[in-house]
CSV table of C-alpha atoms in Angstrom, one decimal:
chain,number,residue,atom,x,y,z
A,82,MET,CA,10.9,-10.0,-75.9
A,83,ALA,CA,9.4,-12.2,-77.7
A,84,PHE,CA,12.2,-15.1,-78.3
A,85,ILE,CA,11.6,-15.1,-73.4
A,86,ILE,CA,7.9,-15.3,-74.0
A,87,ARG,CA,8.6,-17.6,-77.1
A,88,ARG,CA,10.5,-19.9,-74.8
A,89,ARG,CA,8.0,-19.9,-71.8
A,90,LEU,CA,5.0,-21.3,-73.5
A,91,LEU,CA,7.3,-23.7,-75.4
A,92,ALA,CA,8.4,-25.0,-71.8
A,93,CYS,CA,4.7,-24.6,-71.0
A,94,GLY,CA,3.3,-26.7,-73.6
A,95,ALA,CA,1.4,-24.1,-75.5
A,96,PRO,CA,0.5,-24.9,-79.7
A,97,LEU,CA,1.4,-21.4,-81.0
A,98,LEU,CA,1.5,-20.1,-84.6
A,99,ARG,CA,3.4,-20.2,-87.8
A,100,VAL,CA,4.3,-16.7,-88.2
A,101,LYS,CA,7.1,-15.5,-90.6
A,102,SER,CA,8.6,-12.5,-88.8
A,103,PRO,CA,8.4,-12.7,-85.3
A,104,ARG,CA,9.8,-9.1,-86.1
A,105,THR,CA,7.1,-7.7,-88.7
A,106,PHE,CA,3.9,-8.6,-86.8
A,107,PRO,CA,3.2,-7.4,-83.7
A,108,ILE,CA,4.1,-9.2,-80.2
A,109,SER,CA,-0.3,-9.9,-79.5
A,110,HIS,CA,0.7,-13.0,-82.5
A,111,ALA,CA,2.8,-14.5,-80.1
A,112,TYR,CA,-0.4,-15.9,-77.6
A,113,PRO,CA,-1.4,-19.2,-78.2
A,114,ALA,CA,-4.4,-19.7,-79.9
A,115,THR,CA,-5.9,-21.7,-76.8
A,116,ILE,CA,-4.9,-21.4,-73.3
A,117,PRO,CA,-4.7,-24.8,-71.2
A,118,LYS,CA,-7.0,-25.0,-68.0
A,119,THR,CA,-4.8,-25.8,-65.8
A,120,PRO,CA,-0.6,-25.9,-66.9
A,121,ALA,CA,0.9,-28.0,-66.0
A,122,PRO,CA,3.9,-26.0,-63.0
A,123,GLN,CA,6.8,-27.0,-65.0
A,124,SER,CA,10.2,-27.4,-62.3
A,125,GLY,CA,13.0,-24.0,-63.0
A,126,PHE,CA,9.9,-21.9,-65.0
A,127,ALA,CA,7.8,-19.2,-63.1
A,128,THR,CA,3.8,-20.5,-63.5
A,129,LEU,CA,1.6,-18.1,-65.8
A,130,VAL,CA,-0.9,-16.4,-64.0
A,131,GLN,CA,-4.7,-18.6,-64.2
A,132,ARG,CA,-6.7,-15.4,-65.6
A,133,PRO,CA,-10.2,-15.3,-63.1
A,134,LYS,CA,-13.3,-17.5,-63.3
A,135,GLU,CA,-15.7,-14.8,-62.7
A,136,TYR,CA,-15.4,-10.5,-62.8
A,137,PHE,CA,-15.5,-8.2,-60.3
A,138,HIS,CA,-18.9,-6.8,-59.4
A,139,LEU,CA,-21.1,-5.3,-57.0
A,140,THR,CA,-23.8,-8.3,-56.6
A,141,ASN,CA,-20.0,-11.1,-55.5
A,142,VAL,CA,-18.1,-8.7,-53.5
A,143,LYS,CA,-17.9,-10.4,-50.3
A,144,ASP,CA,-14.7,-10.9,-47.7
A,145,ASN,CA,-11.9,-14.2,-48.0
A,146,ASN,CA,-12.8,-17.1,-45.9
A,147,GLY,CA,-12.2,-17.9,-42.6
A,148,ALA,CA,-11.9,-13.3,-42.6
A,149,ARG,CA,-15.6,-13.0,-40.2
A,150,ARG,CA,-16.6,-15.5,-37.7
A,151,LYS,CA,-19.1,-15.3,-36.0
A,152,ARG,CA,-19.6,-15.2,-32.7
A,153,LYS,CA,-19.4,-17.5,-30.1
A,154,ILE,CA,-22.9,-17.2,-27.3
A,155,LEU,CA,-21.6,-17.8,-24.5
A,156,GLY,CA,-23.8,-18.8,-20.6
A,157,ARG,CA,-26.5,-20.7,-22.2
A,158,GLY,CA,-27.1,-24.8,-21.2
A,159,GLU,CA,-24.7,-25.9,-19.7
A,160,GLY,CA,-21.7,-27.8,-21.8
A,161,GLY,CA,-20.0,-25.5,-25.1
A,162,LYS,CA,-19.4,-22.6,-23.2
A,163,GLY,CA,-22.6,-22.4,-20.9
A,164,LYS,CA,-22.9,-22.0,-17.3
A,165,THR,CA,-19.7,-20.0,-16.5
A,166,SER,CA,-18.6,-19.1,-20.1
A,167,GLY,CA,-15.6,-20.6,-19.7
A,168,ARG,CA,-14.0,-19.0,-17.0
A,169,GLY,CA,-14.3,-21.5,-14.3
A,170,MET,CA,-15.0,-21.3,-10.6
A,171,LYS,CA,-14.7,-18.1,-8.4
A,172,GLY,CA,-11.6,-16.9,-8.8
A,173,TYR,CA,-10.4,-13.7,-10.1
A,174,HIS,CA,-10.6,-14.7,-13.5
A,175,ALA,CA,-15.0,-15.4,-12.9
A,176,ARG,CA,-15.1,-12.1,-11.5
A,177,GLN,CA,-16.3,-9.7,-14.0
A,178,HIS,CA,-13.8,-7.7,-13.8
A,179,LYS,CA,-10.7,-9.6,-14.7
A,180,ALA,CA,-8.5,-7.3,-12.6
A,181,THR,CA,-5.8,-8.4,-10.7
A,182,PRO,CA,-5.3,-9.7,-6.9
A,183,LEU,CA,-4.1,-6.0,-5.4
A,184,PRO,CA,-0.8,-5.6,-4.0
A,185,GLY,CA,-0.2,-7.5,-1.3
A,186,PHE,CA,-2.4,-10.1,-1.3
A,187,GLU,CA,-1.3,-13.4,-0.8
A,188,GLY,CA,-4.2,-15.4,-1.7
A,189,GLY,CA,-6.3,-15.8,1.0
A,190,GLN,CA,-3.7,-16.0,3.8
A,191,THR,CA,-2.2,-13.4,6.0
A,192,GLY,CA,-0.1,-11.2,3.9
A,193,LEU,CA,3.9,-9.7,4.9
A,194,ILE,CA,2.7,-6.4,5.5
A,195,LYS,CA,-0.2,-7.5,8.5
A,196,ALA,CA,1.9,-9.8,9.6
A,197,ILE,CA,4.8,-6.8,10.0
A,198,PRO,CA,3.9,-4.9,13.1
A,199,LYS,CA,3.2,-1.5,12.8
A,200,LEU,CA,6.3,0.3,14.2
A,201,GLY,CA,7.1,4.0,14.6
A,202,LYS,CA,4.3,7.1,16.0
A,203,ARG,CA,1.7,6.2,13.7
A,204,GLY,CA,0.2,10.2,14.8
A,205,VAL,CA,-1.9,11.8,16.6
A,206,PRO,CA,-6.3,11.5,15.6
A,207,LYS,CA,-7.6,15.1,15.1
A,208,LEU,CA,-9.4,16.2,18.1
A,209,ARG,CA,-13.8,16.7,17.0
A,210,PHE,CA,-15.0,18.7,19.1
A,211,THR,CA,-18.5,20.4,18.1
A,212,ARG,CA,-19.7,23.6,17.2
A,213,LEU,CA,-21.8,25.7,18.7
A,214,TYR,CA,-22.5,29.3,16.8
A,215,LEU,CA,-23.3,32.4,18.9
A,216,ASP,CA,-26.7,33.3,17.1
A,217,THR,CA,-27.6,30.0,17.9
A,218,LEU,CA,-26.8,30.8,21.6
A,219,GLN,CA,-28.9,33.5,21.8
A,220,HIS,CA,-31.7,31.5,19.8
A,221,PHE,CA,-31.6,29.0,22.9
A,222,VAL,CA,-31.6,32.1,26.0
A,223,GLU,CA,-34.1,33.8,23.8
A,224,THR,CA,-36.8,30.9,24.8
A,225,GLY,CA,-35.7,30.3,27.9
A,226,LYS,CA,-33.9,27.3,27.2
A,227,LEU,CA,-30.6,28.5,29.0
A,228,ASP,CA,-30.8,30.6,31.9
A,229,ALA,CA,-27.8,33.0,31.1
A,230,SER,CA,-28.2,34.8,35.4
A,231,LYS,CA,-26.5,30.7,36.0
A,232,LYS,CA,-22.9,30.3,34.8
A,233,ILE,CA,-23.1,27.6,31.2
A,234,THR,CA,-21.0,24.9,31.0
A,235,ILE,CA,-21.0,22.1,28.9
A,236,LYS,CA,-23.2,20.1,30.8
A,237,GLU,CA,-25.7,22.4,30.5
A,238,LEU,CA,-25.5,23.0,26.9
A,239,ALA,CA,-25.9,19.2,26.5
A,240,GLU,CA,-29.4,19.2,28.7
A,241,SER,CA,-30.5,21.6,26.7
A,242,LYS,CA,-30.0,20.5,23.4
A,243,CYS,CA,-28.8,23.1,23.1
A,244,VAL,CA,-25.2,20.9,21.1
A,245,GLY,CA,-25.1,17.6,19.1
A,246,LYS,CA,-23.2,14.9,20.2
A,247,ILE,CA,-20.2,15.0,22.8
A,248,LYS,CA,-16.8,13.7,21.3
A,249,ASP,CA,-14.0,15.6,22.6
A,250,GLY,CA,-15.4,19.0,23.6
A,251,VAL,CA,-17.8,21.8,22.0
A,252,VAL,CA,-16.2,24.5,20.8
A,253,LEU,CA,-17.7,28.8,20.5
A,254,LEU,CA,-17.2,30.6,17.2
A,255,ALA,CA,-18.4,33.6,16.0
A,256,LYS,CA,-20.9,33.0,13.7
A,257,GLY,CA,-24.4,35.4,13.8
A,258,GLY,CA,-22.2,37.5,16.1
A,259,GLU,CA,-24.4,40.0,14.9
A,260,PHE,CA,-27.5,39.1,16.7
A,261,PHE,CA,-25.7,38.3,20.3
A,262,ASN,CA,-26.7,40.6,22.9
A,263,SER,CA,-27.0,38.7,26.0
A,264,LYS,CA,-24.4,38.7,29.1
A,265,VAL,CA,-24.1,34.9,29.7
A,266,ASP,CA,-21.3,34.0,32.0
A,267,ILE,CA,-20.3,30.3,29.5
A,268,GLU,CA,-17.5,27.1,29.4
A,269,VAL,CA,-16.4,26.1,26.0
A,270,THR,CA,-13.8,23.8,25.5
A,271,ARG,CA,-11.7,26.3,22.8
A,272,ALA,CA,-13.3,29.7,21.7
A,273,SER,CA,-11.8,31.9,18.3
A,274,GLN,CA,-11.0,35.4,19.4
A,275,VAL,CA,-13.9,37.3,17.9
A,276,ALA,CA,-16.6,34.9,19.7
A,277,MET,CA,-14.6,36.2,22.8
A,278,LYS,CA,-14.6,39.7,21.7
A,279,LEU,CA,-18.3,39.4,21.3
A,280,ILE,CA,-19.1,37.8,24.9
A,281,GLU,CA,-16.5,40.2,26.7
A,282,GLU,CA,-18.2,43.5,24.9
A,283,LYS,CA,-21.8,42.3,26.0
A,284,GLY,CA,-20.6,42.5,30.0
A,285,GLY,CA,-20.3,38.7,29.7
A,286,ASN,CA,-17.9,36.3,30.7
A,287,ILE,CA,-16.2,32.8,28.4
A,288,LYS,CA,-13.6,30.5,30.1
A,289,CYS,CA,-11.8,28.1,27.9
A,290,VAL,CA,-11.8,24.5,29.9
A,291,TYR,CA,-10.1,21.2,29.1
A,292,HIS,CA,-11.9,18.4,30.2
A,293,GLY,CA,-10.9,15.2,30.0
A,294,LYS,CA,-12.4,12.0,28.4
A,295,GLU,CA,-14.1,10.3,31.2
A,296,VAL,CA,-14.6,13.2,32.7
A,297,LEU,CA,-16.9,14.0,29.4
A,298,ARG,CA,-19.0,11.1,29.7
A,299,ALA,CA,-19.5,11.8,33.5
A,300,LEU,CA,-21.5,15.2,32.7
A,301,LEU,CA,-23.0,13.7,30.1
A,302,ARG,CA,-24.5,10.9,31.8
A,303,PRO,CA,-23.8,11.6,35.2
A,304,ASP,CA,-26.3,8.6,36.1
A,305,ARG,CA,-23.4,6.2,35.2
A,306,TRP,CA,-21.1,7.8,38.0
A,307,ALA,CA,-21.3,6.7,41.8
A,308,ILE,CA,-18.2,9.1,42.4
A,309,MET,CA,-17.7,11.3,40.2
A,310,PRO,CA,-14.7,12.1,38.4
A,311,LYS,CA,-12.0,15.3,39.1
A,312,ASN,CA,-10.9,16.9,36.2
A,313,PRO,CA,-7.3,16.1,34.9
A,314,LEU,CA,-4.7,19.0,34.0
A,315,PRO,CA,-3.5,19.1,30.7
A,316,THR,CA,-0.3,16.9,29.6
A,317,THR,CA,0.2,17.9,26.2
A,318,LYS,CA,2.8,20.9,25.2
A,319,GLU,CA,-0.2,22.2,22.9
A,320,ASN,CA,-2.6,22.5,25.9
A,321,ILE,CA,-0.4,24.1,28.4
A,322,ALA,CA,-0.1,26.6,26.8
A,323,ARG,CA,-4.0,27.3,25.2
A,324,TYR,CA,-5.1,26.6,28.8
A,325,THR,CA,-2.8,28.5,30.8
A,326,ASP,CA,-2.3,31.9,28.2
A,327,GLU,CA,-4.2,34.6,29.5
A,328,SER,CA,-5.1,35.4,25.8
A,329,ARG,CA,-7.1,32.5,24.9
A,330,ARG,CA,-9.1,33.1,27.9
A,331,GLY,CA,-7.9,29.3,30.1
A,332,TYR,CA,-8.3,28.6,33.0
A,333,LEU,CA,-5.0,28.4,34.5
A,334,ALA,CA,-3.7,31.9,33.2
A,335,PRO,CA,-4.4,33.1,37.5
A,336,LEU,CA,-2.2,30.4,38.8
A,337,VAL,CA,0.6,30.1,36.1
A,338,GLU,CA,0.4,34.4,36.0
A,339,GLY,CA,3.5,36.2,37.5
A,340,VAL,CA,5.3,31.9,36.9
A,341,ASP,CA,7.8,31.4,34.9
A,342,LYS,CA,7.6,29.4,31.6
A,343,SER,CA,10.2,27.2,32.6
A,344,GLU,CA,8.4,26.9,36.1
A,345,ILE,CA,4.7,26.2,34.2
A,346,VAL,CA,5.0,22.3,34.7
A,347,LYS,CA,6.2,22.5,37.7
A,348,LYS,CA,3.6,25.0,39.2
A,349,LEU,CA,0.2,22.5,38.2
A,350,LEU,CA,2.4,19.3,39.4
A,351,GLU,CA,1.9,21.4,42.9
A,352,ARG,CA,-1.4,21.9,42.2
A,353,SER,CA,-2.1,18.0,41.6
A,354,ARG,CA,-0.1,16.8,44.2
A,355,PRO,CA,-3.4,17.3,46.8
A,356,GLN,CA,-6.0,16.1,44.6
A,357,ALA,CA,-3.8,12.6,44.6
A,358,THR,CA,-3.2,12.5,48.2
A,359,THR,CA,-6.5,13.7,49.4
A,360,GLU,CA,-7.3,10.7,47.4
A,361,SER,CA,-5.0,8.0,48.8
A,362,ALA,CA,-6.9,9.2,52.1
């Protein structure tokens, strides 16, 4: 080991202390007397590790050069990432979220999804019925805004402000039925089974009548119609089954009483033919 150290020190050109026998003395005696400040590296030999010029302590601990950079202040002034802060003018990359465009976006032109026409069944829009509760009906009867001795239809409900805006009809619900004690004859678009039972227990009568949209508009604003339109018959299977069912108090139930289900549509068409002939005449 001492031989290798001496050989490397001689290669660096460092003067060594004269020692009679390196085996009888410790290895520390073989270090050079003076260490050159900048030893010239020699090819084929490893360079010596330089001694630190100063020792680390709490007052001189710091990061390496370039480890921390000062944050660039953006949006101040005209140049040097001022004004637009290096984002350019407009576009997705200039916005705050800096998100990618939505799927199907093609730069503003009509996308392929919008260019292709809609195919297939798009679904039937859900009907929007205005709700009428039994306690509200009882209140308007007690205050005299509705006359219980006459038939109450959608027209009377709208004129007395008992219901709000009517879109596809009025549905009668049994909320507040414990306060209902009036005998009424009422026509609505639909009604719950509990509401029908409570009205009939008080001696009243209820019918569920189908109203077309044109007929509803004419009932609510008769001043806009010179000739009042006639109420059409239901056309869908669901409406035909509903308004020909006696348990649902459909207004067409007496017409198809005793008629086979397969002949119900034919029976309804026979009823509508005289109306068509009179209108053509």
